[in-house]
mmCIF file of C-alpha atoms in Angstrom:
data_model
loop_
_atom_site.group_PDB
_atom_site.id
_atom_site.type_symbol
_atom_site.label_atom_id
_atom_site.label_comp_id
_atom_site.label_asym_id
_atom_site.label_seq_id
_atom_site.Cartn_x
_atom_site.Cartn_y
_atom_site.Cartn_z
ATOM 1 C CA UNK A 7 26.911 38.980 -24.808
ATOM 2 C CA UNK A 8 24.475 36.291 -26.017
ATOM 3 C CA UNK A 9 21.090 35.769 -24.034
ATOM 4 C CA UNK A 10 23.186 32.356 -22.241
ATOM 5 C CA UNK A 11 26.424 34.264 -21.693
ATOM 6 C CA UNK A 12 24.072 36.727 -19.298
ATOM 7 C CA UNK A 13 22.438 33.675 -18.253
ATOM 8 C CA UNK A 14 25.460 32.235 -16.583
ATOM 9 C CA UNK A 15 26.622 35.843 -15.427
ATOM 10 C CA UNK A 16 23.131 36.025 -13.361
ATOM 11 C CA UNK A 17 22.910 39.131 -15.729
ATOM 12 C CA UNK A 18 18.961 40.654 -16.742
ATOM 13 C CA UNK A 19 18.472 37.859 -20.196
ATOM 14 C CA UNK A 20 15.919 37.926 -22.653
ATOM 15 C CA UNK A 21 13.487 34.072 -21.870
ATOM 16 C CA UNK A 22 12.264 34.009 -25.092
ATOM 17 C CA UNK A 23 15.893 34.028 -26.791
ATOM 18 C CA UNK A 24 16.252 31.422 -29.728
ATOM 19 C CA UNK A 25 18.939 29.774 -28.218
ATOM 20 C CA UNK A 26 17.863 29.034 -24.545
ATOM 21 C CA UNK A 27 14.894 27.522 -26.533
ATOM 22 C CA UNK A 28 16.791 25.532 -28.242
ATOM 23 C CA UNK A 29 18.851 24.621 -25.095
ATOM 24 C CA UNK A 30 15.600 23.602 -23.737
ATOM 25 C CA UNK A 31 14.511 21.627 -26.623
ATOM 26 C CA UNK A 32 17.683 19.429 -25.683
ATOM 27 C CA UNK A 33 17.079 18.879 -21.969
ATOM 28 C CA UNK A 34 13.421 18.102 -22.567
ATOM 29 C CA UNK A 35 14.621 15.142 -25.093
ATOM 30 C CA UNK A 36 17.011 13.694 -22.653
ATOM 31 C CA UNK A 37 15.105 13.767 -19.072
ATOM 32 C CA UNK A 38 12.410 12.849 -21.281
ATOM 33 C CA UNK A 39 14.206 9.726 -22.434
ATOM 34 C CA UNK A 40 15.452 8.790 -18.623
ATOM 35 C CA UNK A 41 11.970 9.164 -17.476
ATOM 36 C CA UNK A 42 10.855 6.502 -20.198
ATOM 37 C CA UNK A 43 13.630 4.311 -18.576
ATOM 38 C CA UNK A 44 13.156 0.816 -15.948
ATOM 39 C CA UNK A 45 14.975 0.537 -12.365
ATOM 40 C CA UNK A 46 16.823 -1.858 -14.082
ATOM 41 C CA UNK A 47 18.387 0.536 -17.047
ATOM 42 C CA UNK A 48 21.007 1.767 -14.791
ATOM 43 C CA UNK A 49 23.628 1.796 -17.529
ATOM 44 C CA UNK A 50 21.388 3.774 -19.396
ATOM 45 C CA UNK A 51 20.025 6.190 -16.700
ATOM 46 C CA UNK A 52 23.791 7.105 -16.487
ATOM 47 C CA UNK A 53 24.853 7.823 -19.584
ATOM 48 C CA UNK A 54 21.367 10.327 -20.288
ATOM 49 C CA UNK A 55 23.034 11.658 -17.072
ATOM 50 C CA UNK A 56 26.185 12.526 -18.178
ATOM 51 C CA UNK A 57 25.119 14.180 -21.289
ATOM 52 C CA UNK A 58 22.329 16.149 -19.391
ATOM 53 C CA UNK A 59 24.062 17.294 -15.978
ATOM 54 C CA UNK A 60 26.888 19.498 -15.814
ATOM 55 C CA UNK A 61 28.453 16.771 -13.528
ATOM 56 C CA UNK A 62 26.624 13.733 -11.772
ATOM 57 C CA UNK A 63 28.729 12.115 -9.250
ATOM 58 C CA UNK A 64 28.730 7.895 -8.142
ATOM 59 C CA UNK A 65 25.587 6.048 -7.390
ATOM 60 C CA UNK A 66 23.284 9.101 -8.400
ATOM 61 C CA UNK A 67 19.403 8.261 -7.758
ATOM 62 C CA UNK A 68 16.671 9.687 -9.694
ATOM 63 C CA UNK A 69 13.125 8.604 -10.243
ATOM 64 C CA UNK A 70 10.939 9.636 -12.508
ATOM 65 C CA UNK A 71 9.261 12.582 -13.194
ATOM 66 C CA UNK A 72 12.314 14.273 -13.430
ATOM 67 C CA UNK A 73 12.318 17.641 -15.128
ATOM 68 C CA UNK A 74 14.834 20.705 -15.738
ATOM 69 C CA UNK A 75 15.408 23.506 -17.833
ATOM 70 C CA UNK A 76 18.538 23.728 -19.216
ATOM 71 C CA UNK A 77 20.502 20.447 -17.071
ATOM 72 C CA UNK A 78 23.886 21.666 -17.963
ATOM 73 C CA UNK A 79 24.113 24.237 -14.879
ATOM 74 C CA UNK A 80 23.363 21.169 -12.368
ATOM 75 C CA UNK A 81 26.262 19.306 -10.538
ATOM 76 C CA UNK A 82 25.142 16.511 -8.497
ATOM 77 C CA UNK A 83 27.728 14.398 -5.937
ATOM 78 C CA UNK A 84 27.811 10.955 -5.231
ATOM 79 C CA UNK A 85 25.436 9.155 -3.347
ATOM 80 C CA UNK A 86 22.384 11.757 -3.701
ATOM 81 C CA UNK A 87 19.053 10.374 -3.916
ATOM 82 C CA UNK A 88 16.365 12.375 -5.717
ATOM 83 C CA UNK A 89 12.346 11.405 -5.290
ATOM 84 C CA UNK A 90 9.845 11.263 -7.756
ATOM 85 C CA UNK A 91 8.499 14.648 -9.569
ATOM 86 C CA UNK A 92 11.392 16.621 -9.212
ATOM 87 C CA UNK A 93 11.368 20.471 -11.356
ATOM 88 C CA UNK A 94 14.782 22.274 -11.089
ATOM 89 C CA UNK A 95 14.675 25.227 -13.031
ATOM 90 C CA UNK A 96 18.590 26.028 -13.920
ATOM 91 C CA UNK A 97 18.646 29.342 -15.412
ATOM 92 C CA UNK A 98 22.011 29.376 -12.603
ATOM 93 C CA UNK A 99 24.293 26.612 -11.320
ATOM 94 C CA UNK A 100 22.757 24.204 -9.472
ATOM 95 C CA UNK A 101 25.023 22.301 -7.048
ATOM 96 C CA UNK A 102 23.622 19.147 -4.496
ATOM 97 C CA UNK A 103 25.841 18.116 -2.503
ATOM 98 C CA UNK A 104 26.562 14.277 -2.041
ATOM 99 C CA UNK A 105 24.812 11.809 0.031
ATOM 100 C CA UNK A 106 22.027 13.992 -0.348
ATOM 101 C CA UNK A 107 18.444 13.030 0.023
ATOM 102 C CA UNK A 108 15.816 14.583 -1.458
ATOM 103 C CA UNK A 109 12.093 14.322 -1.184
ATOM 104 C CA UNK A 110 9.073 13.811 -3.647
ATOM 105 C CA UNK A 111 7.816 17.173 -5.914
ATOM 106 C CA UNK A 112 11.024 18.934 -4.373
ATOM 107 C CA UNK A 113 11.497 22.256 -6.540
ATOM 108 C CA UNK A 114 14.417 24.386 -7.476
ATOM 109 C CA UNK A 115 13.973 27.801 -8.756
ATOM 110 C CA UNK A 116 16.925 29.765 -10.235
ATOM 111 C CA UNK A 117 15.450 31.950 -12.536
ATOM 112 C CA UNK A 118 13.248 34.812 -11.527
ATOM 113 C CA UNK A 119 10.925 36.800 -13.640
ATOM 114 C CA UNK A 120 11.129 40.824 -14.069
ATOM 115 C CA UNK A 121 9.497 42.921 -11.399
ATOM 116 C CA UNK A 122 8.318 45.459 -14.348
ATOM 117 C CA UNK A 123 5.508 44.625 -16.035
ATOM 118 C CA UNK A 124 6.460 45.921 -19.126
ATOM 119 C CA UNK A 125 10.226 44.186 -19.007
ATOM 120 C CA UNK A 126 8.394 41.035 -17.850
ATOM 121 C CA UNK A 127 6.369 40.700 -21.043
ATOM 122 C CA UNK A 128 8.949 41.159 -23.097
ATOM 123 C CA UNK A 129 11.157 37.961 -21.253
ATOM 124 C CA UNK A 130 13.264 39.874 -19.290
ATOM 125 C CA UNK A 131 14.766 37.309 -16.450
ATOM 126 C CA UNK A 132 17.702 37.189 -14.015
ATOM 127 C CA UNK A 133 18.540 34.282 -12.080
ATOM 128 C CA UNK A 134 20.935 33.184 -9.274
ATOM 129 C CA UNK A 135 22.288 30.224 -8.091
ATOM 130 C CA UNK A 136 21.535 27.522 -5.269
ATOM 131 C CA UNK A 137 24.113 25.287 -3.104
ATOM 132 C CA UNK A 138 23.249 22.090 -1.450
ATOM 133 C CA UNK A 139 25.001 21.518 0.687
ATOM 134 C CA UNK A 140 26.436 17.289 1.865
ATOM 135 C CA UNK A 141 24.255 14.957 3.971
ATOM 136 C CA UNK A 142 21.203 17.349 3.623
ATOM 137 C CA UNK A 143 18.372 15.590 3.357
ATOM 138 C CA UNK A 144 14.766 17.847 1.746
ATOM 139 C CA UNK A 145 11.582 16.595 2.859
ATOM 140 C CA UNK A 146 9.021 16.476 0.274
ATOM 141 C CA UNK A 147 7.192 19.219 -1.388
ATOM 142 C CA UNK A 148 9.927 21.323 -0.255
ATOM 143 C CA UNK A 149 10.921 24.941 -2.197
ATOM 144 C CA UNK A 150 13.460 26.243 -3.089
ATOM 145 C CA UNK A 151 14.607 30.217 -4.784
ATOM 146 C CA UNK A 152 17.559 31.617 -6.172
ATOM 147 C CA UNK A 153 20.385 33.006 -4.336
ATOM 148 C CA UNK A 154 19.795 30.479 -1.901
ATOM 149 C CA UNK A 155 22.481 27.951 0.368
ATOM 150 C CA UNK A 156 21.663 25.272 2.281
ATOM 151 C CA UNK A 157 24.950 24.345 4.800
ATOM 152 C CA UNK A 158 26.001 20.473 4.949
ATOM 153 C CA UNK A 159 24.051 18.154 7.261
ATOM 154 C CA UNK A 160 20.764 20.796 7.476
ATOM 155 C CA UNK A 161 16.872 19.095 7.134
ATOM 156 C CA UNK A 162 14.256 21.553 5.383
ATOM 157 C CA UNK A 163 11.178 20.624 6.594
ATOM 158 C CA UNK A 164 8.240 19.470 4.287
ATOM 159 C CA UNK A 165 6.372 21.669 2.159
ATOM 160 C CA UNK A 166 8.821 24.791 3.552
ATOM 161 C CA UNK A 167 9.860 26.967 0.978
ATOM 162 C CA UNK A 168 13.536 28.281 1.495
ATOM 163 C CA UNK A 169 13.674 32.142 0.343
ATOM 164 C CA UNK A 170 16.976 32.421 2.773
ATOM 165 C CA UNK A 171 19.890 30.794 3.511
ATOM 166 C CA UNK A 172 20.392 27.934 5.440
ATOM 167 C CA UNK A 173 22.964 26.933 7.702
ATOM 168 C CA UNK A 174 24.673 23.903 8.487
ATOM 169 C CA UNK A 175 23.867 21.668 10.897
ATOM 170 C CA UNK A 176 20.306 22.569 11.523
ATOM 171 C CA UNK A 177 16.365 22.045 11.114
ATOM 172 C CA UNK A 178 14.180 24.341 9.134
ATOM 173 C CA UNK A 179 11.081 24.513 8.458
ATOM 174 C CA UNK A 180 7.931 26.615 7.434
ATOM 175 C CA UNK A 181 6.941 29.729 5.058
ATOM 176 C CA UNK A 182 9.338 31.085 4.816
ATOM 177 C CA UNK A 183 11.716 28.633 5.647
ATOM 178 C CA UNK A 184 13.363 29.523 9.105
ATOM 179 C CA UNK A 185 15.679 27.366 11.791
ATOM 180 C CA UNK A 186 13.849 25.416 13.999
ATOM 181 C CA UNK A 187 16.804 24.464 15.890
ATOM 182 C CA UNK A 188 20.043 22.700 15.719
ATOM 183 C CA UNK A 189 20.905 19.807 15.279
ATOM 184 C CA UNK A 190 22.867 18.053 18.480
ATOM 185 C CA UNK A 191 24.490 14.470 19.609
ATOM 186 C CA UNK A 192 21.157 14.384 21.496
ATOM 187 C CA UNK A 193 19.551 13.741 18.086
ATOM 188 C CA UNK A 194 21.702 10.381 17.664
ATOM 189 C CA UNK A 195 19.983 7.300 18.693
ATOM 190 C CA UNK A 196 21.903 3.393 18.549
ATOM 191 C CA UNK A 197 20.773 2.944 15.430
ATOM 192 C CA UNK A 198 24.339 2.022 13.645
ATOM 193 C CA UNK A 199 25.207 -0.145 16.792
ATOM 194 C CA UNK A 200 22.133 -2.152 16.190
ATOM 195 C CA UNK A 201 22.216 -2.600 12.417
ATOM 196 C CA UNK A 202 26.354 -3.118 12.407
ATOM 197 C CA UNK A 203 26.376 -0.417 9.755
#
């Protein structure tokens, strides 16, 4: 298997492989190039989307500094909103979830070194994927590790950093990230009566 093949099988890979350099090279030429781009560009913006995401949905909001690794093991959905100074490091599939909001400096960590000294030195790496979840919204400065899932309609509080699951339908916040509570009708105010939404 090549050093990407065990990539994408969350398999031990060698980080200093040719190719995921090269794979890198790419990505860092096209969020480059969207980061260089106006509000205005939105043609643009999507297209430099398309070729760097695995999938980006409808109406798909990101301000610069936006930075990845690889960008073809992200799918974004529609509607998803994304901060300034975002870092999503996809050594695994990244998946957000639409109408998703997402906070300044917000970072995504797939990949994780090895524990051995010796196998660290020499690149060893495994990695594991992270799910968004829909309608989660990520306050700022928030982390976030592999092997992580975040259940639809959840809030991570700012600055936590998310080693564990989260589920659905709840607050979380700290280091580590743990459930605050849930989240009830008690939580709705009259907001979309008074703005006619």
């Amino acid at each position: 298997m090549t050093a990407w093949e065990k990539l994408l099988s969350c398999q031990m890979y060698n980080d200093f492989d040719d190719d995921l350099f090269q794979r890198r090279v790419a990505a860092k030429k096209l969020f480059r190039a969207y980061n260089r781009t106006e509000d205005d560009q939105t043609e643009t913006r999507q297209k430099l989307m398309s070729e760097l995401f695995k999938s980006v949905g409808k109406n798909v909001w990101i301000e610069p500094d936006f930075r990845c690794e690889f960008g073809k093991n992200i799918s974004i959905g529609d509607d998803v909103y994304i901060n300034f100074g975002c870092v999503i490091l996809d050594c695994a599939e990244v998946s957000i979830g639409a109408n998703t909001l997402i906070g300044p400096n917000l970072g995504i960590y797939a990949p994780n070194h090895a524990i051995d000294a010796e196998e660290r030195i020499k690149g060893g790496c495994i990695a594991a994927p992270v799910h968004i979840g829909r309608n989660v919204w990520l306050g700022g400065d928030v982390k976030i590790l592999g092997g992580v899932n975040i259940g639809d309609n959840a809030i991570v509080g700012t600055g936590s950093i998310v080693t564990k699951d989260i589920p659905a339908n709840v607050i979380a916040v700290g280091n580590p990230c743990r459930v605050l509570r849930q989240i009830t009708e008690d939580d709705r105010t009259d907001y979309l009566k008074r703005h006619e939404l």
